[in-house]
Tab-separated table of C-alpha atoms in Angstrom:
chain	number	residue	atom	x	y	z
A	1	UNK	CA	-29.097	-11.118	70.916
A	2	UNK	CA	-31.388	-10.764	67.885
A	3	UNK	CA	-34.218	-9.576	70.138
A	4	UNK	CA	-31.984	-7.326	72.259
A	5	UNK	CA	-30.425	-5.123	69.568
A	6	UNK	CA	-33.505	-2.970	68.731
A	7	UNK	CA	-33.887	-1.642	72.271
A	8	UNK	CA	-30.459	0.019	72.073
A	9	UNK	CA	-31.453	2.334	69.238
A	10	UNK	CA	-30.827	5.971	70.265
A	11	UNK	CA	-28.176	4.943	72.810
A	12	UNK	CA	-24.832	6.784	72.496
A	13	UNK	CA	-21.639	4.724	72.562
A	14	UNK	CA	-18.903	6.240	74.704
A	15	UNK	CA	-20.695	9.586	74.456
A	16	UNK	CA	-19.642	9.896	70.792
A	17	UNK	CA	-21.580	7.565	68.480
A	18	UNK	CA	-25.411	7.697	68.551
A	19	UNK	CA	-27.073	4.462	67.455
A	20	UNK	CA	-29.618	6.012	65.107
A	21	UNK	CA	-31.140	2.943	63.452
A	22	UNK	CA	-30.574	-0.808	63.486
A	23	UNK	CA	-29.494	-1.849	59.992
A	24	UNK	CA	-28.977	-5.561	60.681
A	25	UNK	CA	-28.614	-7.793	63.686
A	26	UNK	CA	-28.017	-11.433	64.494
A	27	UNK	CA	-26.843	-13.663	67.294
A	28	UNK	CA	-23.198	-12.649	66.886
A	29	UNK	CA	-23.195	-8.953	65.946
A	30	UNK	CA	-25.286	-5.955	64.915
A	31	UNK	CA	-24.786	-2.971	62.620
A	32	UNK	CA	-26.321	0.445	63.373
A	33	UNK	CA	-26.511	3.659	61.397
A	34	UNK	CA	-24.547	6.340	63.244
A	35	UNK	CA	-22.836	9.720	62.803
A	36	UNK	CA	-19.192	10.732	62.552
A	37	UNK	CA	-17.993	14.260	63.283
A	38	UNK	CA	-15.518	14.794	60.476
A	39	UNK	CA	-15.467	16.807	57.227
A	40	UNK	CA	-17.082	15.120	54.200
A	41	UNK	CA	-18.430	12.246	56.329
A	42	UNK	CA	-22.053	12.251	57.436
A	43	UNK	CA	-23.528	8.810	57.972
A	44	UNK	CA	-21.410	5.879	59.088
A	45	UNK	CA	-22.115	2.280	60.038
A	46	UNK	CA	-21.030	0.963	63.421
A	47	UNK	CA	-20.662	-2.766	64.043
A	48	UNK	CA	-21.005	-4.038	67.617
A	49	UNK	CA	-19.821	-7.477	68.773
A	50	UNK	CA	-20.309	-8.939	72.281
A	51	UNK	CA	-16.907	-9.240	73.936
A	52	UNK	CA	-17.552	-12.864	74.896
A	53	UNK	CA	-17.861	-13.781	71.201
A	54	UNK	CA	-14.337	-12.699	70.196
A	55	UNK	CA	-10.884	-12.163	71.657
A	56	UNK	CA	-9.247	-8.787	72.054
A	57	UNK	CA	-7.067	-9.733	69.086
A	58	UNK	CA	-10.039	-8.609	66.964
A	59	UNK	CA	-9.256	-4.997	67.912
A	60	UNK	CA	-5.749	-5.485	66.563
A	61	UNK	CA	-7.109	-6.842	63.272
A	62	UNK	CA	-9.468	-3.882	62.923
A	63	UNK	CA	-6.655	-1.428	63.625
A	64	UNK	CA	-4.536	-3.090	60.964
A	65	UNK	CA	-7.384	-2.807	58.460
A	66	UNK	CA	-7.953	0.845	59.484
A	67	UNK	CA	-4.388	1.598	58.364
A	68	UNK	CA	-5.040	0.281	54.845
A	69	UNK	CA	-5.745	2.648	51.966
A	70	UNK	CA	-7.258	1.239	48.797
A	71	UNK	CA	-10.068	2.673	46.644
A	72	UNK	CA	-11.970	-0.629	46.713
A	73	UNK	CA	-11.819	-1.380	50.436
A	74	UNK	CA	-14.298	0.032	52.963
A	75	UNK	CA	-12.551	2.535	55.235
A	76	UNK	CA	-12.508	1.761	58.941
A	77	UNK	CA	-12.632	5.028	60.893
A	78	UNK	CA	-12.485	4.015	64.562
A	79	UNK	CA	-12.555	0.992	66.842
A	80	UNK	CA	-12.645	0.333	70.561
A	81	UNK	CA	-14.526	-1.035	73.573
A	82	UNK	CA	-17.901	0.094	74.947
A	83	UNK	CA	-20.586	-0.938	77.406
A	84	UNK	CA	-24.351	-1.250	77.045
A	85	UNK	CA	-26.370	-2.009	80.172
A	86	UNK	CA	-23.253	-3.325	81.884
A	87	UNK	CA	-22.261	-5.663	79.041
A	88	UNK	CA	-18.895	-5.320	77.293
A	89	UNK	CA	-18.753	-4.935	73.508
A	90	UNK	CA	-16.180	-4.352	70.785
A	91	UNK	CA	-17.123	-1.876	68.069
A	92	UNK	CA	-15.777	-0.694	64.729
A	93	UNK	CA	-16.910	2.420	62.802
A	94	UNK	CA	-16.822	2.235	59.010
A	95	UNK	CA	-18.033	3.919	55.845
A	96	UNK	CA	-21.769	3.615	55.269
A	97	UNK	CA	-22.662	1.650	52.135
A	98	UNK	CA	-25.863	2.416	50.255
A	99	UNK	CA	-26.237	-1.068	48.814
A	100	UNK	CA	-24.791	-4.583	48.710
A	101	UNK	CA	-24.544	-7.190	45.984
A	102	UNK	CA	-26.789	-9.415	48.096
A	103	UNK	CA	-29.590	-6.834	47.787
A	104	UNK	CA	-29.183	-6.705	44.005
A	105	UNK	CA	-29.319	-10.502	43.728
A	106	UNK	CA	-32.693	-10.498	45.468
A	107	UNK	CA	-33.977	-8.736	42.342
A	108	UNK	CA	-32.013	-10.268	39.483
A	109	UNK	CA	-28.808	-11.951	38.368
A	110	UNK	CA	-25.925	-9.978	36.906
A	111	UNK	CA	-24.977	-10.186	33.245
A	112	UNK	CA	-21.586	-11.482	32.150
A	113	UNK	CA	-20.496	-7.920	31.326
A	114	UNK	CA	-21.531	-6.692	34.786
A	115	UNK	CA	-19.613	-9.510	36.465
A	116	UNK	CA	-16.512	-8.690	34.450
A	117	UNK	CA	-16.830	-5.039	35.508
A	118	UNK	CA	-17.138	-6.194	39.111
A	119	UNK	CA	-14.087	-8.458	38.832
A	120	UNK	CA	-11.560	-5.738	38.108
A	121	UNK	CA	-11.965	-3.724	41.367
A	122	UNK	CA	-12.498	-6.934	43.360
A	123	UNK	CA	-9.266	-8.520	42.168
A	124	UNK	CA	-7.425	-5.249	42.668
A	125	UNK	CA	-8.493	-5.161	46.326
A	126	UNK	CA	-7.718	-8.857	46.878
A	127	UNK	CA	-4.316	-8.522	45.241
A	128	UNK	CA	-3.575	-5.561	47.515
A	129	UNK	CA	-4.530	-7.543	50.639
A	130	UNK	CA	-2.761	-10.738	49.629
A	131	UNK	CA	0.369	-8.752	48.819
A	132	UNK	CA	0.425	-7.668	52.474
A	133	UNK	CA	-0.141	-11.256	53.695
A	134	UNK	CA	-3.737	-10.421	54.647
A	135	UNK	CA	-7.013	-12.075	53.682
A	136	UNK	CA	-10.507	-10.648	53.295
A	137	UNK	CA	-11.810	-13.686	55.132
A	138	UNK	CA	-15.543	-13.568	54.360
A	139	UNK	CA	-15.991	-12.906	50.659
A	140	UNK	CA	-19.708	-13.203	49.833
A	141	UNK	CA	-22.393	-11.007	48.186
A	142	UNK	CA	-23.254	-9.247	51.468
A	143	UNK	CA	-19.644	-8.015	51.672
A	144	UNK	CA	-19.590	-6.524	48.155
A	145	UNK	CA	-20.658	-2.969	48.976
A	146	UNK	CA	-21.484	0.187	47.013
A	147	UNK	CA	-20.291	3.544	48.370
A	148	UNK	CA	-21.100	6.554	46.188
A	149	UNK	CA	-21.392	4.385	43.053
A	150	UNK	CA	-18.044	2.680	43.761
A	151	UNK	CA	-17.627	-1.028	44.495
A	152	UNK	CA	-15.801	-1.800	47.748
A	153	UNK	CA	-15.114	-4.946	49.746
A	154	UNK	CA	-15.877	-5.108	53.450
A	155	UNK	CA	-12.691	-4.735	55.473
A	156	UNK	CA	-13.920	-5.405	59.017
A	157	UNK	CA	-13.289	-9.112	58.274
A	158	UNK	CA	-9.651	-8.585	57.213
A	159	UNK	CA	-7.021	-10.482	59.216
A	160	UNK	CA	-3.492	-11.862	58.745
A	161	UNK	CA	-3.202	-14.943	56.552
A	162	UNK	CA	-2.999	-18.130	58.602
A	163	UNK	CA	-5.033	-16.737	61.495
A	164	UNK	CA	-8.214	-18.567	62.564
A	165	UNK	CA	-11.575	-17.252	61.500
A	166	UNK	CA	-13.339	-14.688	63.665
A	167	UNK	CA	-15.435	-16.042	66.498
A	168	UNK	CA	-18.495	-14.337	64.966
A	169	UNK	CA	-18.032	-16.076	61.623
A	170	UNK	CA	-20.184	-19.158	61.126
A	171	UNK	CA	-19.452	-21.825	58.538
A	172	UNK	CA	-21.040	-20.996	55.201
A	173	UNK	CA	-21.217	-22.259	51.590
A	174	UNK	CA	-18.481	-19.753	50.702
A	175	UNK	CA	-15.897	-21.537	52.889
A	176	UNK	CA	-13.207	-23.445	50.966
A	177	UNK	CA	-12.749	-27.185	51.588
A	178	UNK	CA	-9.595	-26.508	53.605
A	179	UNK	CA	-11.454	-24.131	55.970
A	180	UNK	CA	-12.245	-27.050	58.249
A	181	UNK	CA	-8.837	-26.430	59.795
A	182	UNK	CA	-10.144	-23.011	60.861
A	183	UNK	CA	-7.312	-20.984	59.333
A	184	UNK	CA	-7.606	-18.599	56.407
A	185	UNK	CA	-5.264	-18.150	53.449
A	186	UNK	CA	-5.418	-16.178	50.172
A	187	UNK	CA	-6.504	-19.291	48.255
A	188	UNK	CA	-9.622	-19.349	50.452
A	189	UNK	CA	-10.573	-15.890	49.222
A	190	UNK	CA	-10.234	-17.143	45.627
A	191	UNK	CA	-12.570	-20.074	46.355
A	192	UNK	CA	-15.147	-17.719	47.904
A	193	UNK	CA	-14.847	-15.481	44.852
A	194	UNK	CA	-15.671	-18.435	42.572
A	195	UNK	CA	-18.780	-19.268	44.629
A	196	UNK	CA	-19.847	-15.619	44.553
A	197	UNK	CA	-19.406	-15.413	40.766
A	198	UNK	CA	-21.726	-18.385	40.252
A	199	UNK	CA	-24.322	-16.850	42.577
A	200	UNK	CA	-24.041	-13.430	40.902
A	201	UNK	CA	-24.655	-14.971	37.467
A	202	UNK	CA	-27.444	-17.387	38.436
A	203	UNK	CA	-28.819	-16.196	41.818
A	204	UNK	CA	-28.014	-19.710	43.062
A	205	UNK	CA	-25.084	-21.354	44.794
A	206	UNK	CA	-23.240	-24.163	43.010
A	207	UNK	CA	-24.176	-27.627	44.207
A	208	UNK	CA	-21.759	-30.192	45.656
A	209	UNK	CA	-23.090	-33.700	44.915
A	210	UNK	CA	-22.922	-36.094	47.861
A	211	UNK	CA	-19.418	-37.435	48.308
A	212	UNK	CA	-17.992	-35.130	45.640
A	213	UNK	CA	-15.155	-32.722	46.328
A	214	UNK	CA	-15.940	-30.654	43.241
A	215	UNK	CA	-18.802	-28.182	42.900
A	216	UNK	CA	-21.254	-28.824	40.093
A	217	UNK	CA	-21.519	-25.717	37.913
A	218	UNK	CA	-24.763	-24.648	36.182
A	219	UNK	CA	-24.823	-25.167	32.426
A	220	UNK	CA	-26.104	-21.597	31.994
A	221	UNK	CA	-22.800	-19.972	32.983
A	222	UNK	CA	-21.509	-17.617	30.258
A	223	UNK	CA	-18.701	-19.363	28.311
A	224	UNK	CA	-16.407	-16.364	28.850
A	225	UNK	CA	-16.429	-16.938	32.626
A	226	UNK	CA	-16.576	-20.742	32.899
A	227	UNK	CA	-12.798	-21.154	32.903
A	228	UNK	CA	-12.334	-18.424	35.544
A	229	UNK	CA	-14.931	-20.018	37.835
A	230	UNK	CA	-13.528	-23.526	37.384
A	231	UNK	CA	-10.015	-22.358	38.278
A	232	UNK	CA	-11.280	-20.545	41.391
A	233	UNK	CA	-13.160	-23.641	42.535
A	234	UNK	CA	-10.268	-26.060	42.228
A	235	UNK	CA	-10.339	-28.418	45.231
A	236	UNK	CA	-6.557	-28.124	45.609
A	237	UNK	CA	-5.694	-24.666	47.053
A	238	UNK	CA	-2.253	-24.765	45.431
A	239	UNK	CA	-3.773	-25.038	41.959
A	240	UNK	CA	-6.060	-22.025	42.305
A	241	UNK	CA	-4.896	-18.852	40.563
A	242	UNK	CA	-3.812	-15.817	42.550
A	243	UNK	CA	-5.738	-12.554	42.437
A	244	UNK	CA	-2.915	-11.063	40.362
A	245	UNK	CA	-3.173	-13.934	37.837
A	246	UNK	CA	-6.900	-13.383	37.461
A	247	UNK	CA	-6.567	-9.606	37.282
A	248	UNK	CA	-4.088	-9.583	34.392
A	249	UNK	CA	-6.666	-9.889	31.557
A	250	UNK	CA	-8.636	-6.948	32.980
A	251	UNK	CA	-5.738	-4.515	33.145
A	252	UNK	CA	-5.421	-1.903	30.407
A	253	UNK	CA	-2.799	-2.564	27.768
A	254	UNK	CA	0.353	-0.557	28.443
A	255	UNK	CA	1.074	1.896	25.587
A	256	UNK	CA	4.107	1.085	23.472
A	257	UNK	CA	7.139	3.364	23.257
A	258	UNK	CA	5.979	4.578	19.864
A	259	UNK	CA	2.773	5.913	21.444
A	260	UNK	CA	4.164	7.207	24.712
A	261	UNK	CA	3.108	10.836	24.286
A	262	UNK	CA	0.823	11.613	27.270
A	263	UNK	CA	-2.691	12.684	26.385
A	264	UNK	CA	-5.896	13.043	28.388
A	265	UNK	CA	-8.314	10.102	28.149
A	266	UNK	CA	-11.129	10.548	25.682
A	267	UNK	CA	-14.647	10.463	27.059
A	268	UNK	CA	-18.080	9.753	25.669
A	269	UNK	CA	-21.209	11.037	27.413
A	270	UNK	CA	-24.282	8.845	27.271
A	271	UNK	CA	-27.348	10.848	26.297
A	272	UNK	CA	-29.919	8.461	27.758
A	273	UNK	CA	-32.392	10.512	29.821
A	274	UNK	CA	-31.860	10.632	33.589
A	275	UNK	CA	-28.860	8.286	33.538
A	276	UNK	CA	-26.166	10.225	31.726
A	277	UNK	CA	-22.800	8.683	32.519
A	278	UNK	CA	-19.259	9.384	31.459
A	279	UNK	CA	-17.511	6.375	29.969
A	280	UNK	CA	-13.726	6.451	29.897
A	281	UNK	CA	-12.095	5.050	26.791
A	282	UNK	CA	-8.565	3.715	27.371
A	283	UNK	CA	-6.114	6.037	25.705
A	284	UNK	CA	-4.319	3.060	24.182
A	285	UNK	CA	-7.485	2.228	22.256
A	286	UNK	CA	-7.832	5.815	21.146
A	287	UNK	CA	-4.263	5.836	19.829
A	288	UNK	CA	-4.944	2.676	17.816
A	289	UNK	CA	-7.569	4.483	15.748
A	290	UNK	CA	-6.317	5.085	12.178
A	291	UNK	CA	-4.995	8.590	11.674
A	292	UNK	CA	-6.520	10.206	8.607
A	293	UNK	CA	-4.556	12.808	6.692
A	294	UNK	CA	-6.006	16.286	6.937
A	295	UNK	CA	-7.636	17.449	3.674
A	296	UNK	CA	-5.789	20.222	1.840
A	297	UNK	CA	-6.981	23.706	2.722
A	298	UNK	CA	-8.549	25.491	-0.225
A	299	UNK	CA	-8.784	29.213	-0.643
A	300	UNK	CA	-12.287	30.472	0.092
A	301	UNK	CA	-14.390	31.075	-2.949
A	302	UNK	CA	-16.549	34.162	-3.301
A	303	UNK	CA	-20.203	33.343	-2.710
A	304	UNK	CA	-23.362	35.162	-3.688
A	305	UNK	CA	-25.205	36.979	-0.875
A	306	UNK	CA	-28.630	36.509	-2.422
A	307	UNK	CA	-29.418	33.102	-0.794
A	308	UNK	CA	-28.474	34.426	2.647
A	309	UNK	CA	-30.636	37.558	2.233
A	310	UNK	CA	-33.590	35.419	1.095
A	311	UNK	CA	-33.206	33.114	4.115
A	312	UNK	CA	-33.216	36.112	6.498
A	313	UNK	CA	-36.403	37.484	4.947
A	314	UNK	CA	-38.170	34.119	5.265
A	315	UNK	CA	-37.118	33.871	8.914
A	316	UNK	CA	-38.473	37.367	9.706
A	317	UNK	CA	-41.815	36.506	8.107
A	318	UNK	CA	-42.101	33.280	10.139
A	319	UNK	CA	-41.287	35.066	13.412
A	320	UNK	CA	-43.789	37.859	12.702
A	321	UNK	CA	-46.527	35.372	11.875
A	322	UNK	CA	-45.838	33.303	15.002
A	323	UNK	CA	-45.964	36.420	17.192
A	324	UNK	CA	-49.360	37.415	15.794
A	325	UNK	CA	-50.682	33.910	16.341
A	326	UNK	CA	-49.410	33.775	19.919
A	327	UNK	CA	-50.711	37.235	20.841
A	328	UNK	CA	-54.108	36.313	19.494
A	329	UNK	CA	-54.472	33.317	21.790
A	330	UNK	CA	-53.415	34.751	25.149
A	331	UNK	CA	-56.917	34.788	26.653
A	332	UNK	CA	-59.065	32.298	24.764
A	333	UNK	CA	-62.546	31.532	25.948
A	334	UNK	CA	-62.426	28.453	28.207
A	335	UNK	CA	-64.662	25.696	26.803
A	336	UNK	CA	-67.447	24.504	29.098
A	337	UNK	CA	-65.930	21.023	29.283
A	338	UNK	CA	-62.746	22.465	30.797
A	339	UNK	CA	-64.411	24.693	33.402
A	340	UNK	CA	-64.291	23.465	36.985
A	341	UNK	CA	-67.589	22.194	38.286
A	342	UNK	CA	-68.982	24.092	41.255
A	343	UNK	CA	-70.737	20.991	42.563
A	344	UNK	CA	-67.836	18.574	42.369
A	345	UNK	CA	-65.819	18.264	45.585
A	346	UNK	CA	-64.001	15.026	44.766
A	347	UNK	CA	-60.209	15.660	44.840
A	348	UNK	CA	-58.309	14.545	41.768
A	349	UNK	CA	-55.194	12.357	42.006
A	350	UNK	CA	-51.975	14.307	42.233
A	351	UNK	CA	-50.006	14.121	38.979
A	352	UNK	CA	-46.940	11.908	38.727
A	353	UNK	CA	-43.643	13.744	38.948
A	354	UNK	CA	-40.558	11.996	37.582
A	355	UNK	CA	-37.289	12.298	39.459
A	356	UNK	CA	-34.155	11.616	37.479
A	357	UNK	CA	-31.844	10.818	40.351
A	358	UNK	CA	-30.661	11.739	43.830
A	359	UNK	CA	-29.155	15.005	42.628
A	360	UNK	CA	-32.628	16.424	41.800
A	361	UNK	CA	-35.005	18.037	44.273
A	362	UNK	CA	-37.502	15.249	45.039
A	363	UNK	CA	-39.945	17.290	47.110
A	364	UNK	CA	-42.037	19.586	44.921
A	365	UNK	CA	-44.930	21.739	46.151
A	366	UNK	CA	-48.051	21.505	44.026
A	367	UNK	CA	-50.531	24.215	43.154
A	368	UNK	CA	-52.969	25.485	45.765
A	369	UNK	CA	-55.799	23.748	43.919
A	370	UNK	CA	-54.293	20.344	44.571
A	371	UNK	CA	-55.163	18.392	47.751
A	372	UNK	CA	-51.484	17.399	47.952
A	373	UNK	CA	-49.371	20.274	49.217
A	374	UNK	CA	-46.027	18.495	49.345
A	375	UNK	CA	-44.700	15.372	47.636
A	376	UNK	CA	-41.659	13.457	48.826
A	377	UNK	CA	-40.228	11.173	46.155
A	378	UNK	CA	-37.864	8.419	47.415
A	379	UNK	CA	-34.216	9.367	46.989
A	380	UNK	CA	-32.493	6.385	45.377
A	381	UNK	CA	-28.761	6.160	44.552
A	382	UNK	CA	-28.048	5.873	40.847
A	383	UNK	CA	-26.248	2.598	41.546
A	384	UNK	CA	-29.511	1.161	42.903
A	385	UNK	CA	-31.583	2.476	39.985
A	386	UNK	CA	-29.121	0.842	37.594
A	387	UNK	CA	-30.068	-2.597	38.950
A	388	UNK	CA	-33.707	-2.248	37.873
A	389	UNK	CA	-34.971	-4.030	34.772
A	390	UNK	CA	-38.465	-2.888	33.886
A	391	UNK	CA	-40.659	-1.309	36.584
A	392	UNK	CA	-40.964	-1.831	40.335
A	393	UNK	CA	-44.309	-0.636	41.713
A	394	UNK	CA	-44.939	0.010	45.398
A	395	UNK	CA	-48.164	1.221	47.036
A	396	UNK	CA	-48.343	2.733	50.527
A	397	UNK	CA	-51.582	3.574	52.347
A	398	UNK	CA	-51.261	6.650	54.559
A	399	UNK	CA	-53.554	8.056	57.238
A	400	UNK	CA	-53.748	11.862	57.254
A	401	UNK	CA	-54.950	13.950	60.197
A	402	UNK	CA	-57.140	17.072	60.020
A	403	UNK	CA	-54.110	19.347	59.601
A	404	UNK	CA	-52.869	17.372	56.578
A	405	UNK	CA	-49.959	15.516	58.210
A	406	UNK	CA	-49.316	11.801	57.682
A	407	UNK	CA	-49.763	10.049	61.033
A	408	UNK	CA	-49.600	6.409	59.926
A	409	UNK	CA	-48.319	4.344	56.986
A	410	UNK	CA	-49.105	0.785	55.918
A	411	UNK	CA	-47.702	-1.188	53.002
A	412	UNK	CA	-50.510	-1.970	50.572
A	413	UNK	CA	-48.275	-3.408	47.853
A	414	UNK	CA	-44.604	-3.749	48.876
A	415	UNK	CA	-43.542	-5.024	45.463
A	416	UNK	CA	-40.696	-7.499	44.949
A	417	UNK	CA	-37.992	-5.513	46.793
A	418	UNK	CA	-37.829	-4.834	50.509
A	419	UNK	CA	-35.169	-2.183	49.788
A	420	UNK	CA	-37.389	-0.077	47.504
A	421	UNK	CA	-40.441	-0.725	49.708
A	422	UNK	CA	-38.570	0.729	52.688
A	423	UNK	CA	-37.572	3.835	50.700
A	424	UNK	CA	-41.180	4.302	49.548
A	425	UNK	CA	-42.567	4.046	53.072
A	426	UNK	CA	-40.000	6.504	54.454
A	427	UNK	CA	-40.870	8.994	51.711
A	428	UNK	CA	-44.622	8.526	52.297
A	429	UNK	CA	-44.264	9.805	55.873
A	430	UNK	CA	-43.126	13.191	54.530
A	431	UNK	CA	-46.159	13.927	52.327
A	432	UNK	CA	-48.346	16.897	53.240
A	433	UNK	CA	-52.031	17.286	52.344
A	434	UNK	CA	-54.461	20.181	52.510
A	435	UNK	CA	-56.246	20.569	55.883
A	436	UNK	CA	-59.758	19.173	56.293
A	437	UNK	CA	-61.644	20.725	59.197
A	438	UNK	CA	-64.731	18.561	58.746
A	439	UNK	CA	-63.080	15.216	59.506
A	440	UNK	CA	-60.565	13.835	61.982
A	441	UNK	CA	-58.591	11.699	59.538
A	442	UNK	CA	-58.657	10.327	55.998
A	443	UNK	CA	-56.713	7.799	53.987
A	444	UNK	CA	-54.751	8.148	50.766
A	445	UNK	CA	-52.981	5.642	48.577
A	446	UNK	CA	-49.508	6.654	47.393
A	447	UNK	CA	-48.179	4.788	44.381
A	448	UNK	CA	-44.453	4.876	43.599
A	449	UNK	CA	-42.862	3.505	40.449
A	450	UNK	CA	-39.118	2.832	40.300
A	451	UNK	CA	-37.322	2.552	36.953
A	452	UNK	CA	-33.767	2.985	35.726
A	453	UNK	CA	-34.675	6.539	34.732
A	454	UNK	CA	-35.875	7.576	38.183
A	455	UNK	CA	-38.892	7.467	40.483
A	456	UNK	CA	-42.452	8.808	40.141
A	457	UNK	CA	-45.118	9.218	42.785
A	458	UNK	CA	-48.910	9.599	42.595
A	459	UNK	CA	-51.608	10.039	45.231
A	460	UNK	CA	-55.268	8.937	45.104
A	461	UNK	CA	-57.959	9.265	47.738
A	462	UNK	CA	-59.115	6.150	49.559
A	463	UNK	CA	-62.903	6.031	49.942
């Protein structure tokens, strides 16, 4: 099936869901980018499974998951049967996620603080499922998803506790020891969470020595999370903590009766450039701040007006002098070194243009003197930018036709991330250059640099 999936791009399932682009595909299933005709929903992901791989009970599981509402579970929007070239398939339509934890771990490990931030929504979702006698079933980094900067767990794997694993699910290192029986229980989700925590912190799976029933943990695990991981990875399912047990330390402290007056949560705005975020401070913490007595109000004392008058006079003098200086330099004589050469025809590289985030306009027209008429900077979600430490540099070589359109792209330096390389190549296709009537085509090198603060792009002519 891995070789078959790409040919079905641009097919339309049941006359409703166009298969725009293959996002991932394997022997057991494939996921395509698609569209959903509903308010506030543009792109969706649609998962397709050959009918011979699963039973029709899978449709029932998907419908159960579609009826769930939790802020940290991916929403399932539709499910059903379809045919492609005479073959029967099951499909499920779900929210489109911009990123997964697995993609982040290709770049770097998470810090202890980041893992603790991830634990709270994860345990909330697991506690919700387990409370309804359901299991997530396949907890692993690829199923920790980001939708509009919010962490969500995949829900297309959800099924009733005690049911066998899906026919499309292969055995993996995230399976608990008791999974050999083929049935899933909440304790299995806790085991998979422990494995995922180790991988998130170290980019490696814990090792099971030959003949040992206990996973060997890396010595580099943060001390604050060692106990949590060890409890999750207990060989005995009955001795593992529940999601509710693990979640308790992460819940906000309930205000006491003495401080029960409702008040809006205080906020602090980070002033770091391009990544301003609003950080909520628990109101209980705010109330614990010592209350200082207000200073007594004193009657205003009469003040002399002379200092104020002197300050106004100084200000007027400074403004007048600055105006004279500015008006005298409106049309200065251009030095010879700054004048454009009449003989030089070599185009200069287009200047870098920083983009602070997806909310900005990434495509900016340059001046008529520039050989680049239109830049397209990759649009990257803030959640993806936040995973970057340092700089990620990507270079794309583009072939431009006589009219200035990009007709071909090739990766010259993909950098360490396939995710950012793909975004750079997609953006490179949208660049526009000045026409050149005297040649059929020419090549340019586009350099993109990704940082936490945003993305910059620069063009240089290939000789």
